XYZ file of C-alpha atoms in Angstrom:
731
model
C -41.924 -138.637 -174.966
C -41.002 -135.448 -173.003
C -41.779 -133.393 -176.366
C -45.163 -135.200 -176.541
C -46.025 -134.304 -172.932
C -44.941 -130.712 -173.220
C -47.102 -130.214 -176.349
C -50.082 -132.116 -175.056
C -53.393 -130.308 -174.808
C -53.620 -130.415 -171.060
C -50.177 -129.134 -170.393
C -50.665 -126.398 -173.068
C -54.007 -125.290 -171.473
C -52.284 -125.055 -168.133
C -49.580 -122.904 -169.648
C -52.143 -120.692 -171.254
C -53.837 -120.129 -167.951
C -50.534 -119.264 -166.356
C -49.854 -116.784 -169.089
C -53.325 -115.350 -169.855
C -55.763 -116.215 -167.076
C -54.157 -115.470 -163.689
C -57.561 -114.138 -162.283
C -58.866 -117.803 -162.848
C -55.871 -119.405 -161.019
C -56.269 -116.930 -158.190
C -59.626 -118.410 -157.269
C -58.303 -121.772 -157.318
C -55.470 -120.765 -155.090
C -57.996 -119.360 -152.761
C -59.764 -122.736 -152.525
C -56.655 -124.761 -152.086
C -55.378 -122.503 -149.510
C -58.697 -122.419 -147.652
C -59.091 -126.206 -147.630
C -55.529 -126.620 -146.607
C -56.041 -124.495 -143.530
C -53.520 -121.726 -144.722
C -56.181 -119.158 -145.414
C -58.798 -117.847 -142.970
C -58.154 -120.532 -140.235
C -58.611 -118.087 -137.377
C -61.985 -117.203 -138.730
C -62.942 -120.891 -139.276
C -63.245 -120.699 -142.946
C -61.496 -124.297 -143.478
C -64.243 -125.808 -141.330
C -66.903 -124.575 -143.554
C -65.582 -126.887 -146.300
C -64.235 -129.744 -144.207
C -67.290 -129.966 -141.950
C -70.325 -128.441 -143.731
C -73.555 -128.074 -141.775
C -76.862 -128.447 -143.542
C -80.246 -128.611 -141.803
C -78.256 -128.756 -138.436
C -76.279 -131.897 -139.449
C -72.909 -132.658 -141.037
C -73.625 -135.618 -143.735
C -74.623 -136.712 -147.115
C -76.789 -133.703 -148.135
C -74.478 -130.977 -146.886
C -71.660 -132.489 -149.030
C -73.894 -133.165 -151.963
C -74.743 -129.296 -152.066
C -71.087 -128.559 -151.945
C -70.489 -131.104 -154.725
C -72.950 -129.381 -156.824
C -71.447 -126.044 -156.303
C -68.004 -127.119 -156.867
C -69.024 -128.831 -160.168
C -70.655 -125.508 -161.202
C -67.539 -123.602 -160.299
C -65.363 -126.097 -162.330
C -67.678 -125.728 -165.181
C -67.672 -121.910 -164.968
C -63.896 -122.239 -165.086
C -64.072 -124.326 -168.167
C -66.712 -122.186 -169.824
C -64.827 -118.936 -169.135
C -61.463 -120.226 -170.326
C -63.141 -121.804 -173.451
C -64.734 -118.356 -174.318
C -61.447 -116.644 -173.941
C -58.872 -119.037 -175.257
C -60.717 -121.655 -177.315
C -59.679 -119.843 -180.490
C -56.006 -120.599 -179.740
C -56.567 -124.346 -180.642
C -57.969 -124.383 -184.029
C -57.677 -128.246 -184.322
C -60.473 -128.208 -181.608
C -63.000 -126.967 -184.128
C -62.564 -130.159 -186.175
C -63.471 -132.392 -183.410
C -66.904 -133.858 -182.554
C -68.311 -132.236 -179.335
C -65.453 -129.635 -179.090
C -66.381 -128.178 -175.803
C -66.422 -131.621 -174.104
C -63.003 -132.298 -175.381
C -61.954 -128.977 -174.115
C -63.303 -129.721 -170.584
C -61.800 -133.040 -170.431
C -58.275 -131.799 -171.342
C -58.882 -128.784 -169.027
C -59.537 -130.973 -165.900
C -56.080 -131.065 -164.494
C -56.746 -128.263 -161.903
C -60.401 -129.183 -161.089
C -59.625 -132.862 -160.532
C -56.418 -132.098 -158.592
C -58.586 -129.786 -156.358
C -61.218 -132.472 -155.963
C -58.697 -135.065 -154.935
C -56.942 -132.726 -152.403
C -60.437 -131.821 -151.087
C -61.447 -135.397 -150.514
C -58.015 -136.097 -148.844
C -58.373 -133.061 -146.421
C -61.959 -134.009 -145.631
C -60.926 -137.641 -144.676
C -58.038 -136.447 -142.673
C -60.108 -133.875 -140.804
C -63.105 -135.927 -140.003
C -61.074 -139.012 -139.239
C -58.355 -137.382 -136.946
C -59.919 -134.205 -135.670
C -63.717 -134.789 -135.508
C -63.291 -138.492 -134.820
C -66.290 -139.503 -136.955
C -67.090 -143.022 -137.796
C -65.901 -144.509 -141.154
C -69.441 -144.968 -142.397
C -70.301 -141.338 -141.690
C -67.203 -140.099 -143.673
C -68.065 -142.355 -146.494
C -71.588 -141.197 -146.785
C -70.259 -137.609 -146.833
C -67.886 -138.374 -149.634
C -70.629 -140.212 -151.368
C -72.749 -137.031 -151.284
C -69.885 -134.894 -152.574
C -69.171 -137.141 -155.364
C -72.850 -137.594 -156.316
C -73.506 -133.861 -156.453
C -70.449 -133.266 -158.405
C -71.288 -135.894 -161.121
C -74.970 -134.903 -161.150
C -74.147 -131.336 -161.970
C -71.555 -132.149 -164.563
C -73.872 -134.595 -166.196
C -76.636 -131.940 -166.442
C -74.416 -129.276 -167.983
C -72.682 -131.719 -170.344
C -76.078 -132.868 -171.433
C -77.106 -129.324 -172.429
C -73.859 -128.677 -174.371
C -74.288 -132.176 -176.097
C -77.747 -131.383 -177.283
C -77.200 -127.691 -178.197
C -73.520 -127.442 -179.572
C -73.012 -128.255 -183.241
C -69.899 -129.902 -184.496
C -68.000 -129.376 -187.899
C -70.425 -131.663 -190.009
C -73.594 -129.798 -188.842
C -71.886 -126.470 -189.686
C -70.830 -127.545 -193.028
C -74.190 -128.737 -193.960
C -75.974 -125.608 -193.023
C -77.333 -123.142 -195.437
C -75.852 -120.253 -193.424
C -72.412 -121.457 -193.749
C -72.729 -121.803 -197.607
C -73.785 -118.151 -197.696
C -71.112 -117.156 -195.375
C -68.598 -118.298 -197.970
C -68.839 -115.111 -199.957
C -65.547 -113.209 -199.127
C -67.110 -109.944 -199.873
C -69.525 -110.236 -197.027
C -67.047 -111.855 -194.629
C -64.129 -109.459 -194.437
C -64.515 -109.540 -190.595
C -64.540 -113.294 -190.496
C -61.351 -113.651 -192.460
C -59.671 -110.889 -190.365
C -60.495 -112.957 -187.152
C -59.019 -115.980 -188.860
C -55.746 -113.971 -189.673
C -55.507 -112.997 -185.899
C -56.405 -116.588 -184.876
C -53.513 -117.969 -186.959
C -51.070 -115.673 -185.238
C -52.188 -116.490 -181.717
C -52.767 -120.367 -182.010
C -50.794 -122.601 -179.624
C -49.019 -125.670 -181.035
C -50.687 -128.838 -179.603
C -49.594 -132.343 -180.890
C -51.747 -134.670 -178.756
C -54.944 -134.478 -176.771
C -57.219 -136.803 -174.794
C -60.363 -137.983 -176.522
C -63.676 -138.523 -174.817
C -62.889 -142.234 -174.774
C -59.942 -141.387 -172.549
C -57.345 -142.342 -175.278
C -54.586 -140.199 -176.563
C -54.765 -139.179 -180.198
C -52.613 -136.814 -182.478
C -54.173 -133.517 -183.514
C -53.194 -134.463 -187.174
C -56.131 -137.239 -186.815
C -58.695 -134.754 -188.032
C -56.489 -132.563 -190.218
C -58.594 -132.087 -193.452
C -59.167 -129.186 -195.589
C -62.378 -127.987 -193.634
C -63.595 -124.531 -194.315
C -61.863 -122.414 -191.761
C -64.740 -120.006 -191.545
C -66.798 -123.029 -190.426
C -64.409 -123.806 -187.668
C -64.770 -120.106 -186.620
C -68.383 -120.487 -186.609
C -68.114 -123.574 -184.420
C -66.319 -121.516 -181.705
C -68.766 -118.635 -181.935
C -71.738 -120.936 -181.706
C -70.108 -122.798 -178.631
C -69.245 -119.572 -176.933
C -72.841 -118.232 -177.334
C -74.181 -121.380 -175.748
C -71.589 -121.052 -173.018
C -72.824 -117.521 -172.121
C -76.431 -118.709 -172.258
C -75.493 -121.157 -169.353
C -73.774 -118.346 -167.401
C -76.894 -116.210 -167.632
C -79.213 -119.233 -166.705
C -76.975 -119.899 -163.586
C -77.230 -116.217 -162.719
C -81.033 -116.384 -163.068
C -81.288 -119.568 -160.847
C -79.059 -117.991 -158.064
C -81.292 -114.807 -158.016
C -84.505 -116.965 -158.029
C -83.136 -118.909 -154.856
C -83.748 -115.573 -152.999
C -87.493 -116.192 -153.289
C -87.225 -119.259 -151.177
C -84.560 -118.080 -148.683
C -86.806 -118.160 -145.666
C -87.053 -122.069 -145.917
C -84.083 -123.881 -144.095
C -84.100 -126.234 -147.153
C -82.681 -123.344 -149.162
C -80.113 -122.258 -146.541
C -77.317 -124.098 -148.137
C -73.944 -124.646 -146.339
C -71.823 -121.479 -146.191
C -68.978 -123.093 -148.084
C -71.272 -123.637 -151.088
C -72.474 -120.103 -150.873
C -68.931 -118.957 -151.153
C -68.244 -121.163 -154.098
C -71.341 -119.764 -155.792
C -70.102 -116.281 -155.148
C -66.716 -117.106 -156.875
C -68.587 -118.752 -159.628
C -70.518 -115.590 -160.463
C -67.274 -113.456 -160.261
C -65.539 -115.872 -162.671
C -68.523 -115.794 -164.931
C -68.899 -111.998 -164.898
C -65.240 -111.563 -165.414
C -65.179 -114.019 -168.374
C -68.293 -112.384 -169.990
C -66.639 -108.822 -169.704
C -63.462 -110.140 -171.105
C -65.075 -111.824 -174.070
C -67.295 -108.763 -174.936
C -64.530 -105.966 -174.180
C -61.418 -107.865 -175.178
C -58.407 -105.652 -174.509
C -60.691 -102.956 -173.217
C -61.709 -104.868 -170.124
C -59.300 -103.380 -167.610
C -59.806 -99.933 -168.898
C -63.691 -100.227 -168.765
C -63.620 -101.972 -165.235
C -61.548 -98.993 -163.854
C -63.908 -96.488 -165.642
C -66.919 -98.107 -164.300
C -65.461 -98.232 -160.874
C -64.688 -94.492 -161.039
C -68.084 -93.674 -162.362
C -69.836 -95.740 -159.513
C -67.711 -93.983 -156.985
C -68.795 -90.603 -158.345
C -72.354 -91.431 -158.426
C -72.534 -92.912 -154.965
C -70.846 -89.799 -153.591
C -72.514 -87.093 -155.458
C -76.101 -88.581 -155.254
C -75.636 -90.494 -151.942
C -76.516 -93.936 -153.508
C -76.237 -97.129 -151.713
C -78.203 -99.052 -149.099
C -77.931 -98.014 -145.383
C -78.631 -100.719 -143.028
C -81.215 -99.683 -140.262
C -81.620 -100.385 -136.828
C -84.871 -102.370 -136.435
C -87.513 -100.645 -134.404
C -86.565 -97.094 -135.010
C -88.592 -94.622 -137.170
C -86.547 -93.454 -140.151
C -89.222 -91.391 -141.651
C -89.474 -87.535 -141.168
C -86.549 -85.115 -140.345
C -83.358 -86.594 -138.985
C -82.121 -86.211 -135.519
C -79.174 -83.635 -135.253
C -75.821 -85.105 -134.234
C -73.175 -82.614 -133.346
C -70.742 -81.803 -130.583
C -73.305 -79.395 -129.066
C -75.921 -82.229 -128.946
C -73.366 -84.751 -127.317
C -72.425 -82.188 -124.708
C -76.128 -81.341 -123.892
C -76.787 -85.143 -123.451
C -73.918 -85.240 -121.008
C -75.007 -82.106 -119.036
C -74.808 -82.177 -115.214
C -78.675 -82.097 -115.172
C -78.860 -85.167 -117.332
C -76.165 -86.997 -115.312
C -77.851 -86.200 -111.935
C -81.128 -87.343 -113.181
C -79.678 -90.521 -114.452
C -77.798 -90.965 -111.148
C -81.048 -90.594 -109.229
C -82.651 -93.238 -111.432
C -79.917 -95.793 -110.786
C -79.697 -95.117 -107.161
C -83.347 -96.207 -106.989
C -82.542 -99.147 -109.041
C -79.806 -100.097 -106.605
C -82.160 -99.658 -103.576
C -84.729 -102.083 -105.485
C -82.081 -104.451 -106.177
C -80.836 -104.396 -102.539
C -84.406 -105.067 -101.358
C -84.890 -107.968 -103.748
C -81.821 -109.676 -102.216
C -83.252 -109.590 -98.633
C -79.961 -108.748 -97.095
C -78.652 -105.817 -95.147
C -75.436 -105.778 -97.120
C -75.631 -107.967 -100.026
C -72.543 -109.016 -102.177
C -72.671 -107.146 -105.460
C -71.460 -109.047 -108.521
C -70.664 -107.206 -111.804
C -70.224 -109.504 -114.867
C -67.924 -108.198 -117.695
C -67.695 -110.458 -120.910
C -65.483 -110.366 -123.944
C -66.248 -110.462 -127.501
C -65.279 -113.249 -129.872
C -68.282 -114.479 -132.076
C -70.121 -117.764 -131.057
C -66.806 -118.971 -129.370
C -67.252 -116.316 -126.772
C -71.049 -116.764 -126.500
C -70.830 -120.521 -125.769
C -67.907 -119.919 -123.393
C -69.711 -117.257 -121.511
C -72.844 -119.344 -121.142
C -70.775 -122.355 -119.863
C -68.939 -120.187 -117.391
C -71.999 -118.488 -115.983
C -73.720 -122.042 -115.782
C -70.807 -123.283 -113.543
C -70.613 -120.065 -111.502
C -74.438 -120.308 -110.826
C -73.933 -123.914 -109.810
C -71.378 -123.211 -107.195
C -73.355 -120.278 -105.944
C -76.236 -122.451 -105.360
C -78.398 -120.719 -108.025
C -77.765 -117.166 -106.485
C -75.389 -115.741 -109.349
C -78.240 -113.723 -111.198
C -79.633 -112.727 -107.841
C -76.451 -111.093 -106.863
C -75.453 -109.629 -110.090
C -76.548 -105.993 -110.638
C -74.798 -105.243 -113.955
C -73.632 -106.961 -117.130
C -71.301 -105.244 -119.636
C -69.297 -106.507 -122.408
C -69.088 -106.874 -126.207
C -70.017 -109.003 -129.256
C -70.616 -112.747 -128.734
C -69.908 -112.690 -125.094
C -72.788 -110.150 -124.490
C -75.037 -112.307 -126.548
C -74.282 -115.307 -124.284
C -74.816 -113.232 -121.154
C -78.087 -111.838 -122.345
C -79.304 -115.444 -123.284
C -78.357 -116.605 -119.646
C -80.165 -113.659 -118.116
C -83.310 -114.304 -120.094
C -83.192 -118.064 -119.051
C -83.008 -116.762 -115.461
C -85.853 -114.221 -115.953
C -88.183 -117.008 -117.300
C -87.202 -119.255 -114.542
C -85.792 -121.946 -116.852
C -83.401 -124.595 -115.610
C -79.909 -122.917 -115.920
C -78.118 -126.134 -115.554
C -79.796 -127.735 -118.430
C -77.177 -128.970 -121.137
C -79.694 -128.034 -124.029
C -78.952 -124.424 -123.415
C -75.369 -124.892 -124.446
C -76.616 -126.767 -127.563
C -78.765 -123.764 -128.357
C -76.338 -121.152 -128.107
C -73.819 -123.404 -130.009
C -76.072 -123.888 -133.090
C -74.329 -122.385 -136.298
C -75.719 -118.962 -137.716
C -73.401 -118.681 -140.680
C -75.306 -120.494 -143.363
C -78.301 -118.229 -143.537
C -76.190 -115.227 -143.188
C -73.711 -116.021 -145.978
C -76.648 -117.089 -148.170
C -78.532 -113.849 -147.593
C -75.243 -111.949 -148.396
C -74.978 -113.862 -151.670
C -78.637 -113.897 -152.848
C -80.102 -110.909 -151.019
C -77.703 -108.254 -150.387
C -75.628 -108.298 -153.482
C -78.555 -108.445 -156.060
C -81.801 -107.166 -154.639
C -83.756 -106.786 -151.355
C -87.261 -107.741 -152.479
C -88.873 -108.934 -149.245
C -89.873 -106.692 -146.343
C -90.843 -107.345 -142.634
C -92.325 -105.344 -139.755
C -90.666 -104.401 -136.491
C -91.914 -101.787 -133.971
C -94.540 -100.645 -136.351
C -92.061 -99.865 -138.952
C -91.358 -101.652 -142.296
C -87.741 -102.674 -143.389
C -86.172 -104.703 -146.049
C -84.979 -108.096 -145.348
C -81.199 -108.537 -145.515
C -78.477 -110.333 -143.740
C -78.810 -108.385 -140.583
C -82.424 -109.535 -140.270
C -81.318 -113.127 -141.086
C -78.787 -113.138 -138.291
C -81.173 -111.901 -135.845
C -84.156 -114.223 -137.039
C -81.934 -117.444 -136.827
C -80.261 -116.430 -133.643
C -83.791 -116.049 -132.216
C -84.827 -119.431 -133.695
C -81.907 -121.209 -132.068
C -82.603 -119.627 -128.804
C -86.453 -120.578 -129.022
C -87.468 -116.961 -129.236
C -85.296 -115.693 -126.412
C -84.132 -112.071 -126.756
C -86.617 -111.257 -129.534
C -88.131 -108.213 -127.688
C -87.963 -104.424 -127.801
C -85.446 -103.020 -125.303
C -88.326 -101.444 -123.295
C -89.468 -104.880 -122.401
C -86.693 -105.117 -120.034
C -87.079 -101.636 -118.358
C -89.289 -102.594 -115.442
C -87.687 -105.825 -114.559
C -84.187 -104.160 -114.429
C -85.550 -101.130 -112.505
C -87.233 -103.336 -109.827
C -84.070 -105.588 -109.465
C -85.663 -108.680 -110.796
C -82.935 -109.097 -113.397
C -79.533 -107.767 -113.762
C -79.117 -104.378 -115.930
C -77.341 -105.040 -119.137
C -75.457 -102.322 -121.013
C -74.732 -102.615 -124.722
C -71.971 -100.159 -125.787
C -71.140 -100.413 -129.601
C -68.777 -97.735 -131.180
C -69.843 -94.689 -133.153
C -67.241 -94.594 -135.989
C -67.675 -91.068 -136.636
C -66.115 -89.710 -133.463
C -65.067 -92.823 -131.365
C -67.604 -92.407 -128.676
C -69.742 -95.255 -127.241
C -73.274 -95.479 -128.012
C -74.700 -96.500 -124.688
C -77.842 -98.633 -125.301
C -80.158 -99.465 -122.248
C -83.665 -99.133 -121.348
C -82.604 -96.973 -118.431
C -81.086 -93.263 -118.608
C -77.306 -93.782 -118.747
C -76.041 -90.184 -118.877
C -73.833 -91.015 -115.716
C -71.412 -92.881 -117.831
C -70.025 -89.518 -118.971
C -69.005 -88.683 -115.339
C -65.308 -88.385 -114.821
C -63.366 -89.802 -111.707
C -63.025 -86.242 -110.367
C -66.867 -85.596 -110.829
C -66.412 -83.611 -114.029
C -68.571 -84.175 -117.161
C -66.712 -85.794 -120.118
C -68.395 -86.713 -123.268
C -67.120 -90.137 -123.655
C -70.396 -91.701 -124.759
C -73.916 -90.910 -125.933
C -77.170 -92.042 -124.266
C -78.981 -93.881 -127.140
C -82.437 -93.209 -125.969
C -81.853 -89.594 -125.332
C -80.222 -89.094 -128.648
C -83.033 -90.908 -130.539
C -85.871 -89.328 -128.785
C -88.608 -88.811 -131.340
C -87.547 -91.877 -133.297
C -89.198 -94.358 -130.808
C -85.999 -95.541 -129.419
C -87.875 -97.838 -126.877
C -89.080 -99.883 -129.850
C -85.460 -100.908 -130.699
C -85.220 -104.685 -131.222
C -83.034 -106.110 -128.547
C -81.504 -108.525 -130.931
C -80.556 -105.456 -133.107
C -78.849 -103.840 -130.086
C -76.909 -107.042 -129.465
C -75.935 -107.212 -133.214
C -74.813 -103.470 -133.192
C -72.323 -104.717 -130.522
C -71.305 -107.696 -132.574
C -70.768 -106.105 -135.998
C -68.060 -108.304 -137.691
C -66.816 -106.597 -140.651
C -68.599 -107.606 -143.892
C -70.387 -110.476 -142.241
C -73.078 -108.563 -140.297
C -73.636 -105.102 -141.931
C -72.775 -101.761 -140.226
C -75.828 -100.160 -139.042
C -76.740 -96.446 -139.800
C -78.844 -94.234 -137.333
C -81.349 -91.607 -138.665
C -79.219 -88.761 -137.683
C -77.782 -85.846 -139.503
C -74.955 -86.416 -140.331
C -75.691 -90.140 -140.420
C -73.645 -92.007 -137.833
C -72.598 -95.549 -138.221
C -72.141 -98.131 -135.421
C -69.316 -100.624 -135.151
C -68.284 -103.544 -132.887
C -68.129 -102.642 -129.122
C -64.711 -104.811 -129.110
C -62.939 -101.903 -130.998
C -63.426 -99.656 -127.792
C -63.567 -102.154 -125.030
C -63.515 -105.904 -125.910
C -63.909 -106.975 -122.280
C -66.463 -104.597 -120.853
C -64.318 -103.822 -117.879
C -64.148 -100.093 -118.429
C -67.950 -99.592 -118.263
C -68.371 -101.804 -115.086
C -65.599 -99.878 -113.366
C -67.025 -96.498 -114.320
C -70.253 -97.616 -112.648
C -68.319 -98.485 -109.645
C -66.593 -95.212 -109.563
C -69.740 -93.128 -109.967
C -71.652 -95.004 -107.354
C -68.752 -95.745 -105.088
C -70.295 -94.095 -102.030
C -73.546 -95.990 -102.127
C -71.745 -99.268 -102.874
C -69.279 -98.942 -99.923
C -72.217 -98.092 -97.627
C -74.783 -100.713 -98.868
C -72.820 -103.867 -100.005
C -70.406 -106.224 -98.261
C -68.174 -106.522 -101.246
C -68.086 -106.030 -104.955
C -66.981 -109.038 -107.230
C -66.041 -108.125 -110.767
C -66.461 -111.435 -112.622
C -64.716 -111.116 -116.055
C -65.095 -113.839 -118.663
C -62.411 -113.619 -121.396
C -62.195 -115.663 -124.569
C -58.653 -115.401 -124.612
C -55.395 -116.067 -122.585
C -54.590 -112.999 -120.623
C -50.902 -113.679 -120.096
C -50.149 -115.485 -123.495
C -46.537 -116.962 -123.582
C -44.220 -115.118 -126.169
C -43.536 -117.310 -129.069
C -40.057 -117.525 -130.890
C -39.606 -114.889 -133.765
C -40.281 -116.885 -136.865
C -38.587 -116.025 -140.254
C -40.565 -113.889 -142.546
C -40.876 -113.669 -146.259
C -40.958 -110.501 -148.217
C -44.683 -110.152 -148.234
C -44.782 -110.916 -144.447
C -42.228 -108.312 -143.874
C -44.148 -105.759 -145.698
C -47.260 -106.424 -143.885
C -45.698 -106.808 -140.509
C -46.404 -103.316 -139.186
C -50.049 -103.376 -139.923
C -50.443 -107.166 -138.784
C -48.469 -106.404 -135.619
C -50.455 -103.191 -134.600
C -53.771 -105.187 -135.090
C -52.527 -108.212 -133.036
C -51.273 -106.011 -130.190
C -54.621 -104.152 -129.884
C -56.038 -106.875 -127.574
C -53.016 -106.643 -125.418
C -53.161 -102.860 -125.282
C -56.943 -103.075 -124.148
C -55.870 -105.561 -121.339
C -53.205 -103.456 -120.033
C -55.393 -100.437 -119.915
C -58.108 -102.280 -118.234
C -55.693 -103.560 -115.589
C -54.409 -100.082 -114.993
C -58.045 -98.814 -114.645
C -58.916 -101.683 -112.197
C -55.976 -100.862 -109.958
C -56.860 -97.166 -109.843
C -60.425 -98.051 -109.026
C -59.227 -100.484 -106.388
C -57.045 -97.943 -104.689
C -60.297 -96.000 -103.804
C -62.222 -99.184 -102.953
C -59.654 -101.083 -101.093
C -60.591 -104.704 -100.261
C -64.224 -103.982 -100.933
C -63.514 -104.697 -104.640
C -61.950 -107.948 -105.983
C -61.629 -109.454 -109.426
C -62.263 -113.061 -110.570
C -61.117 -113.767 -114.098
C -62.079 -116.958 -116.266
C -60.112 -117.461 -119.484
C -60.732 -119.508 -122.375
C -57.396 -121.031 -123.125
C -56.072 -124.484 -124.447
C -53.242 -125.596 -122.246
C -52.223 -128.284 -124.540
C -51.952 -126.171 -127.752
C -52.946 -122.607 -128.198
C -53.168 -122.960 -131.869
C -56.143 -125.365 -131.524
C -58.395 -122.620 -130.080
C -61.898 -122.344 -131.521
C -62.184 -119.941 -134.569
C -63.664 -116.629 -134.335
C -66.786 -117.285 -136.350
C -70.513 -117.766 -136.046
C -70.239 -121.482 -136.871
C -68.231 -124.001 -134.570
C -67.412 -127.595 -135.313
C -68.209 -130.234 -132.671
C -64.501 -130.634 -131.649
C -64.431 -126.666 -131.259
C -67.521 -126.788 -129.095
C -65.961 -129.495 -126.902
C -62.699 -127.579 -126.605
C -64.691 -124.587 -125.332
C -66.638 -126.487 -122.962
C -63.690 -128.421 -121.532
C -61.776 -125.159 -120.962
C -63.719 -124.660 -117.680
C -61.873 -127.619 -116.406
C -58.441 -126.091 -116.925
C -56.410 -125.775 -113.669
C -56.455 -121.823 -113.721
C -60.252 -121.760 -114.296
C -60.920 -124.317 -111.515
C -58.921 -122.214 -109.135
C -61.147 -119.131 -109.906
C -64.311 -121.222 -109.603
C -62.963 -122.583 -106.256
C -62.299 -118.999 -105.014
C -65.887 -117.955 -106.086
C -67.488 -120.734 -104.293
C -65.523 -119.996 -101.047
C -66.647 -116.357 -101.406
C -70.282 -117.181 -101.778
C -70.145 -119.656 -98.838
C -68.790 -117.038 -96.583
C -71.819 -114.684 -97.050
């Protein structure tokens, strides 16, 4: 029996994959690791599979689409391995419906994954999301329905188009092919096939019974068997091409929410295309595939470098036509000249006077809000903290706030809250938390798959300029839709309101990757941010509006400015400005993830006015992490973990390095301000289990949202809220 099992078709296929098709097993390993939570948990990747959202809900239709995508990936796995390895099993060509037999016996890995996936979905939704049993059952019915429907469609195609041995033998083409003089190549292939064939004794038939491979051992024409494989392989490649056309065709309808499929299914489709492309190249190029791929990579590298090929993602609203703006050290120093700094200082002094007059107090309290990055997690946390702070201040938070700084998701949340205040919306309404918590990942990943990888056919207009639609636009458009049109303005729309003190000023400070300086984006002149503590000019940043003069900087879309500050690698694209040389913009969190530095630079520059005209300055910092995280035990590491440890440790410590430097800067500033400056810090943390923190993503599960919202009730945050309420009651 052991011999029969070892030489059974399913086991032999599995061994062939291990020996010849490691790249196919690699994609399955990624799926297993992701669903199990061992890969991408910090980024929320497992939740995209375990709790898929479609049309704003988790349920039957979202799982059905994932089932369709998963069946397509399973079939791509079968097709690719059949194309590459079907010839190793000559007995297969003597069976009716050889491809169907191959898929059935090749189902160990796909079926194992499907069972494992169902188990993880049930466990997650039952124990973590706490869904009702009926809701879980409907989701699983959707998954299985999509899986079965897709497989049925594909098998129907192969059943109707693939020929078995009887049809091939009866065809005129095969009778002509029996002439050895004309078929030297065919006989040569048969000779190689005989050397590479794999010994198989038993297989599963389509009626799910076990049969011996000798059952169909007759003296069939071996060239006819070869013809079976060639014809089946051509059919499989046709299916691959059709799937590719369908995927590209979806791009035509990507604006419709119906076609914005769950992010997990988009990821599966991407892997499906990679598997199909790899299989096709391997089939056509055989042993030359690795050499050819390396050669194509080198050629593409040379062409993109020499001819400057490739798409550069623009900042919407800017004018990219005509001569580019010079970007050099001389230009940067000129933008930070004493004259430019003095002019911007005078402008902001007038803003401060206007703000003071709006408060109606002789010496008002000045609040500065600094928020941290962290994707949607930070955006929701920021809005929730500001909501509670505004409540204890009896609705005076935004009135007392003069400046908002920060990075990434936190700045998006703060900007949203500021817009709500500006439009006199109910700041305590729970619906605003629902709006900022709506997912953004489905259209983003779908656009990456359909639009950015293949082609960018559609266009849109912004600031009088025309741009191609890509995933950056999809991110901004869906964020605007989620927030009911909030933030969808040019930056110039905020200029008057900020200047008159009607709303707090907000500074966006992403990083210029070329030289590490900040790109300071504001509707106001901000050259004063280059003023050092001793009054000297230091070129630590660049005034965006001054640099882009002549490229209509005031038309920059505010959503684009916020996205520039929240450039998550590979998810949201890196923006390139129309300068010479081109400068690229990265996430503000690389330079200062907490916005503290910019807020303290402002305090130092305007210290004299602040001391004379305000009762105190409150620096309200909103972090999406625990500031003083407890040190855990040193865990044992395997060889790979030890090899990656230096890089991983440097990356993980960067957040702590910024925190320490910010604290040092704060203490130096406080030394010159005395008790006039104090700091209140809110921290998103989970006192029960730090590992259960919400993921760093643009899509949150319901349990993650509740985790974030409940963090305000943690003891340390309640103490900060109480201290703030006491401070505002004294005024």
